CSV table of C-alpha atoms in Angstrom, one decimal:
chain,number,residue,atom,x,y,z
A,364,MET,CA,0.2,-0.2,-0.2
A,365,SER,CA,1.8,3.5,-0.8
A,366,THR,CA,2.0,6.2,1.6
A,367,ILE,CA,-0.3,8.3,-0.1
A,368,VAL,CA,-3.3,5.6,0.2
A,369,ARG,CA,-2.4,5.4,3.6
A,370,PHE,CA,-2.5,8.9,4.3
A,371,SER,CA,-5.7,9.3,2.3
A,372,ARG,CA,-6.9,6.6,5.2
A,373,PHE,CA,-6.3,8.3,8.2
A,374,LEU,CA,-6.9,11.4,7.1
A,375,THR,CA,-10.5,10.4,6.0
A,376,MET,CA,-10.9,8.2,9.7
A,377,LEU,CA,-9.9,11.6,11.3
A,378,LEU,CA,-12.2,13.5,9.5
A,379,LEU,CA,-15.0,11.3,10.1
A,380,LEU,CA,-14.2,11.6,13.4
A,381,ALA,CA,-14.3,14.9,14.0
A,382,THR,CA,-17.8,14.5,12.3
A,383,VAL,CA,-19.4,12.1,14.1
A,384,SER,CA,-17.6,14.0,17.6
A,385,VAL,CA,-19.9,17.4,16.5
A,386,CYS,CA,-22.6,15.8,16.0
A,387,ARG,CA,-22.9,13.9,19.1
A,388,ALA,CA,-22.9,17.6,21.2
A,389,GLN,CA,-26.3,17.8,23.4
A,390,LYS,CA,-27.9,20.9,24.0
A,391,SER,CA,-27.4,20.4,27.8
A,392,ASP,CA,-23.8,19.9,27.5
A,393,ARG,CA,-22.7,23.0,29.7
A,394,THR,CA,-21.9,25.8,27.5
A,395,TYR,CA,-20.4,29.6,27.9
A,396,LEU,CA,-21.7,33.1,26.8
A,397,GLY,CA,-19.1,36.2,26.9
A,398,PRO,CA,-15.9,36.6,24.3
A,399,GLY,CA,-13.8,33.6,24.6
A,400,ASN,CA,-9.5,34.5,24.9
A,401,TRP,CA,-6.4,35.1,23.3
A,402,PHE,CA,-3.6,32.6,23.8
A,403,VAL,CA,0.1,32.6,22.8
A,404,GLY,CA,3.0,29.6,23.4
A,405,ILE,CA,5.8,28.0,22.8
A,406,ASP,CA,7.0,24.9,21.5
A,407,VAL,CA,10.1,22.1,20.8
A,408,GLY,CA,10.8,18.9,20.2
A,409,THR,CA,12.0,17.1,17.0
A,410,GLY,CA,11.3,17.1,13.2
A,411,LEU,CA,11.4,14.1,10.9
A,412,SER,CA,12.2,13.6,7.2
A,413,LEU,CA,9.5,11.1,5.5
A,414,ALA,CA,11.2,12.1,2.2
A,415,GLU,CA,12.8,9.1,-0.6
A,416,ASN,CA,15.3,7.4,0.7
A,417,VAL,CA,14.3,7.6,4.8
A,418,ILE,CA,13.7,4.2,4.8
A,419,HIS,CA,17.3,2.9,4.1
A,420,ASP,CA,18.4,5.0,7.2
A,421,ASN,CA,18.5,4.4,11.8
A,422,PHE,CA,15.4,6.0,12.8
A,423,TYR,CA,17.2,7.7,16.2
A,424,LYS,CA,19.5,8.5,13.7
A,425,THR,CA,17.2,10.8,11.8
A,426,ARG,CA,15.7,13.0,13.8
A,427,LEU,CA,17.1,17.3,14.4
A,428,PRO,CA,15.8,19.8,16.6
A,429,SER,CA,12.1,22.0,15.4
A,430,GLY,CA,10.1,24.5,17.4
A,431,SER,CA,7.4,26.7,17.0
A,432,ILE,CA,6.2,30.1,18.5
A,433,GLN,CA,2.3,30.7,18.3
A,434,ILE,CA,-1.1,33.1,18.8
A,435,GLY,CA,-4.6,31.6,18.9
A,436,ARG,CA,-8.2,32.2,20.1
A,437,THR,CA,-10.9,30.3,22.1
A,438,LEU,CA,-14.1,31.1,19.9
A,439,THR,CA,-15.7,28.7,22.2
A,440,PRO,CA,-15.7,25.3,23.8
A,441,LYS,CA,-14.8,23.5,21.1
A,442,TRP,CA,-13.3,26.0,18.2
A,443,ASN,CA,-9.5,27.3,18.6
A,444,LEU,CA,-8.0,29.6,15.2
A,445,ARG,CA,-4.3,30.2,15.9
A,446,LEU,CA,-1.1,31.5,13.6
A,447,SER,CA,1.9,29.3,13.7
A,448,ALA,CA,5.4,30.3,12.8
A,449,GLY,CA,8.7,27.6,13.6
A,450,VAL,CA,11.7,26.3,12.6
A,451,SER,CA,12.4,22.6,11.6
A,452,SER,CA,16.1,21.4,11.4
A,453,GLN,CA,16.0,17.6,9.6
A,454,LEU,CA,18.4,15.3,7.5
A,455,GLY,CA,18.2,14.8,4.1
A,456,HIS,CA,18.9,11.4,3.0
A,457,PRO,CA,21.1,9.5,-0.7
A,458,PRO,CA,20.7,6.9,-2.8
A,459,ALA,CA,21.4,2.8,-0.4
A,460,ALA,CA,23.6,2.4,-3.5
A,461,ALA,CA,25.6,5.8,-3.8
A,462,ARG,CA,26.1,5.3,-0.4
A,463,ARG,CA,27.1,2.0,-0.7
A,464,TYR,CA,29.8,2.6,-3.0
A,465,LEU,CA,31.0,6.2,-0.9
A,466,PRO,CA,30.2,6.1,2.1
A,467,ASP,CA,32.4,8.5,2.8
A,468,MET,CA,31.2,11.1,0.7
A,469,PHE,CA,27.4,10.2,0.3
A,470,THR,CA,26.7,10.6,4.3
A,471,PRO,CA,22.7,12.2,5.1
A,472,TYR,CA,23.1,16.0,4.6
A,473,GLN,CA,21.2,18.5,7.6
A,474,PHE,CA,18.7,21.4,6.0
A,475,ALA,CA,16.1,23.8,7.7
A,476,LEU,CA,12.9,25.0,6.4
A,477,GLY,CA,11.0,28.3,8.2
A,478,VAL,CA,7.4,26.3,8.7
A,479,GLY,CA,4.1,29.0,9.2
A,480,THR,CA,0.6,27.9,9.1
A,481,PHE,CA,-2.8,28.6,9.5
A,482,ASP,CA,-4.8,26.3,11.9
A,483,ILE,CA,-8.2,25.3,12.7
A,484,MET,CA,-8.5,23.4,16.4
A,485,LEU,CA,-11.1,21.1,17.4
A,486,ASN,CA,-11.4,20.1,20.8
A,487,ILE,CA,-12.5,16.4,20.1
A,488,ALA,CA,-12.4,15.9,24.5
A,489,ASN,CA,-15.7,18.6,24.6
A,490,CYS,CA,-17.1,17.4,21.5
A,491,PHE,CA,-18.0,13.9,23.5
A,492,ARG,CA,-18.1,15.1,27.1
A,493,LYS,CA,-20.4,18.2,28.8
A,494,TYR,CA,-18.1,21.5,28.9
A,495,ASP,CA,-17.3,21.8,32.8
A,496,SER,CA,-15.0,25.4,33.0
A,497,ARG,CA,-12.9,22.8,35.6
A,498,ASN,CA,-11.6,20.1,33.3
A,499,TRP,CA,-8.0,19.3,33.6
A,500,TYR,CA,-7.0,17.9,30.1
A,501,ASP,CA,-8.0,18.5,26.9
A,502,CYS,CA,-7.3,17.3,23.4
A,503,TYR,CA,-7.6,18.5,19.1
A,504,LEU,CA,-7.5,18.0,16.5
A,505,VAL,CA,-5.5,20.1,14.5
A,506,VAL,CA,-5.7,21.3,10.8
A,507,GLY,CA,-3.8,23.9,8.8
A,508,GLY,CA,-2.1,24.8,6.1
A,509,GLY,CA,0.6,27.8,5.1
A,510,GLU,CA,4.3,28.0,3.7
A,511,LEU,CA,7.9,26.2,3.9
A,512,TYR,CA,10.9,28.3,2.9
A,513,ARG,CA,13.7,26.1,2.5
A,514,PHE,CA,16.5,28.8,3.6
A,515,TYR,CA,19.8,26.0,4.7
A,516,VAL,CA,21.1,23.3,2.9
A,517,ASP,CA,24.5,21.8,4.1
A,518,ASP,CA,27.2,23.1,1.6
A,519,LYS,CA,28.4,19.4,1.8
A,520,VAL,CA,26.4,18.2,-1.0
A,521,ASP,CA,29.0,20.7,-3.4
A,522,GLU,CA,31.4,18.1,-3.4
A,523,TRP,CA,29.2,15.2,-4.6
A,524,TYR,CA,29.5,13.8,-7.8
A,525,GLU,CA,26.3,16.3,-9.9
A,526,ASP,CA,25.8,13.1,-11.9
A,527,ILE,CA,25.2,10.0,-9.3
A,528,TYR,CA,22.8,13.2,-7.2
A,529,VAL,CA,21.7,16.6,-7.4
A,530,VAL,CA,20.6,18.8,-4.2
A,531,ASP,CA,19.1,21.8,-5.0
A,532,ARG,CA,21.0,24.6,-2.1
A,533,SER,CA,19.3,27.2,-3.3
A,534,LYS,CA,16.1,29.0,-1.6
A,535,GLU,CA,12.6,28.4,-1.7
A,536,TRP,CA,9.5,28.6,-0.6
A,537,TYR,CA,7.2,25.5,-0.8
A,538,TRP,CA,3.9,24.8,0.4
A,539,THR,CA,2.7,22.6,2.4
A,540,ALA,CA,-0.8,21.0,4.4
A,541,LYS,CA,-0.6,19.1,8.2
A,542,ILE,CA,-2.9,17.2,10.1
A,543,GLY,CA,-2.4,16.6,14.0
A,544,HIS,CA,-3.0,15.7,17.3
A,545,GLU,CA,-3.0,18.5,20.8
A,546,SER,CA,-2.7,17.0,23.8
A,547,ALA,CA,-3.6,20.1,26.8
A,548,TRP,CA,-3.0,19.3,30.5
A,549,HIS,CA,-3.8,21.9,32.3
A,550,ILE,CA,-1.5,22.7,35.1
A,551,MET,CA,-2.7,26.0,36.4
A,552,ARG,CA,-6.1,28.0,35.8
A,553,GLU,CA,-3.9,29.9,33.2
A,554,CYS,CA,-1.2,27.5,31.6
A,555,ASP,CA,-1.7,24.5,29.7
A,556,LEU,CA,1.9,22.0,29.4
A,557,THR,CA,1.7,20.5,25.8
A,558,PHE,CA,1.8,17.9,23.6
A,559,GLU,CA,1.2,17.7,19.5
A,560,LEU,CA,2.3,15.8,16.2
A,561,ASP,CA,2.1,16.6,13.0
A,562,PHE,CA,1.6,14.6,9.6
A,563,HIS,CA,3.1,17.5,7.6
A,564,VAL,CA,2.4,17.2,3.4
A,565,THR,CA,4.4,19.1,1.1
A,566,ASP,CA,6.9,19.2,-2.4
A,567,ASN,CA,8.7,16.8,-3.5
A,568,ALA,CA,11.4,19.4,-3.5
A,569,TYR,CA,11.2,20.3,-0.2
A,570,ASN,CA,14.3,18.5,0.7
A,571,GLY,CA,16.3,20.0,-2.5
A,572,VAL,CA,15.9,16.7,-3.8
A,573,ASN,CA,13.2,16.3,-7.0
A,574,GLY,CA,13.3,12.8,-7.7
A,575,GLY,CA,11.0,10.4,-8.8
A,576,ALA,CA,7.3,10.6,-9.8
A,577,GLN,CA,5.7,11.0,-6.8
A,578,LYS,CA,5.5,15.0,-6.8
A,579,ILE,CA,4.9,15.5,-3.4
A,580,ASP,CA,6.6,14.6,0.2
A,581,PHE,CA,5.9,14.0,4.1
A,582,PHE,CA,7.2,14.8,7.1
A,583,VAL,CA,6.2,14.2,10.9
A,584,THR,CA,7.8,17.1,13.8
A,585,ALA,CA,6.7,16.1,17.6
A,586,LYS,CA,7.0,19.1,20.4
A,587,LEU,CA,6.3,19.5,23.7
A,588,GLY,CA,5.2,22.5,25.0
A,589,ILE,CA,3.8,25.9,27.0
A,590,VAL,CA,0.5,27.7,26.1
A,591,TYR,CA,-0.7,31.1,27.7
A,592,TYR,CA,-4.1,31.7,28.2
A,593,ILE,CA,-4.4,35.8,28.7
A,594,SER,CA,-7.4,37.9,30.2
A,595,ASN,CA,-10.0,38.5,28.0
A,596,GLY,CA,-11.7,42.6,28.6
A,597,GLN,CA,-13.7,40.5,31.1
A,598,HIS,CA,-10.2,39.8,33.2
A,599,ARG,CA,-11.1,35.8,32.5
A,600,GLN,CA,-8.3,33.5,31.6
A,601,ARG,CA,-10.1,30.4,29.9
A,602,PHE,CA,-10.1,27.7,33.3
A,603,ALA,CA,-11.9,30.2,35.9
A,604,ASN,CA,-14.9,28.8,37.2
A,605,PRO,CA,-17.4,31.2,35.6
A,606,ARG,CA,-19.7,31.0,38.5
A,607,LYS,CA,-17.9,32.4,40.9
A,608,TYR,CA,-15.4,34.7,38.9
A,609,HIS,CA,-17.6,36.0,36.5
A,610,ARG,CA,-21.2,36.9,35.4
A,611,TYR,CA,-19.8,37.3,31.3
A,612,TRP,CA,-18.9,33.6,31.6
A,613,THR,CA,-22.3,31.2,32.6
A,614,GLU,CA,-21.5,27.8,32.7
A,615,LEU,CA,-25.0,25.6,32.5
A,616,ASP,CA,-26.2,23.1,34.3
């Protein structure tokens, strides 16, 4: 089964789950009235290229640091919007044949990306349970899209034989789309500890190599982070109990 088919089935399954989740929402669910919160966040972790030839490398030797900053807004207990901007360092992988015959020359090379996306976040937990401002855990389906900017490629690729393997070192922009999952633990009334795993789709040439008939490539990022919810005009953080803190956030039993 091809990677594209597996990804399509995975995406279909998640979107179906999100649709069922929304349909299950009951009128008796607790809800709130009043404006939502702005939030800011930062996270760090690792990025893994799934481009051509990656299967020939040890998984633990293919990961490099990634990180991002975010700003977003909670619209309802179920929906958030977010802008995310960050950097992802990854490894490119020369073909197995080149590394077999010239192992000292054709070694994995580093490249780095700037990644900017606009994300829609569906709170899956609040689609299945009654909303309560005192809940300690949320999980989100994240769907987003935006741009990649390849701003660095290891200069050692200039020494490689061009008739064997060519890597483009120019700075280029590419499109990207992603689907992922974020878990959020409410460690304080205004603060979350988060873990986010994202599966990105992009142009085949994003790693400097436009090889094969496949038009797209993939990479994965996994990051731990902190999100801070800023008090809104009614002096409310997201996890303040509305019956205790402010009349504009009304919780219905």
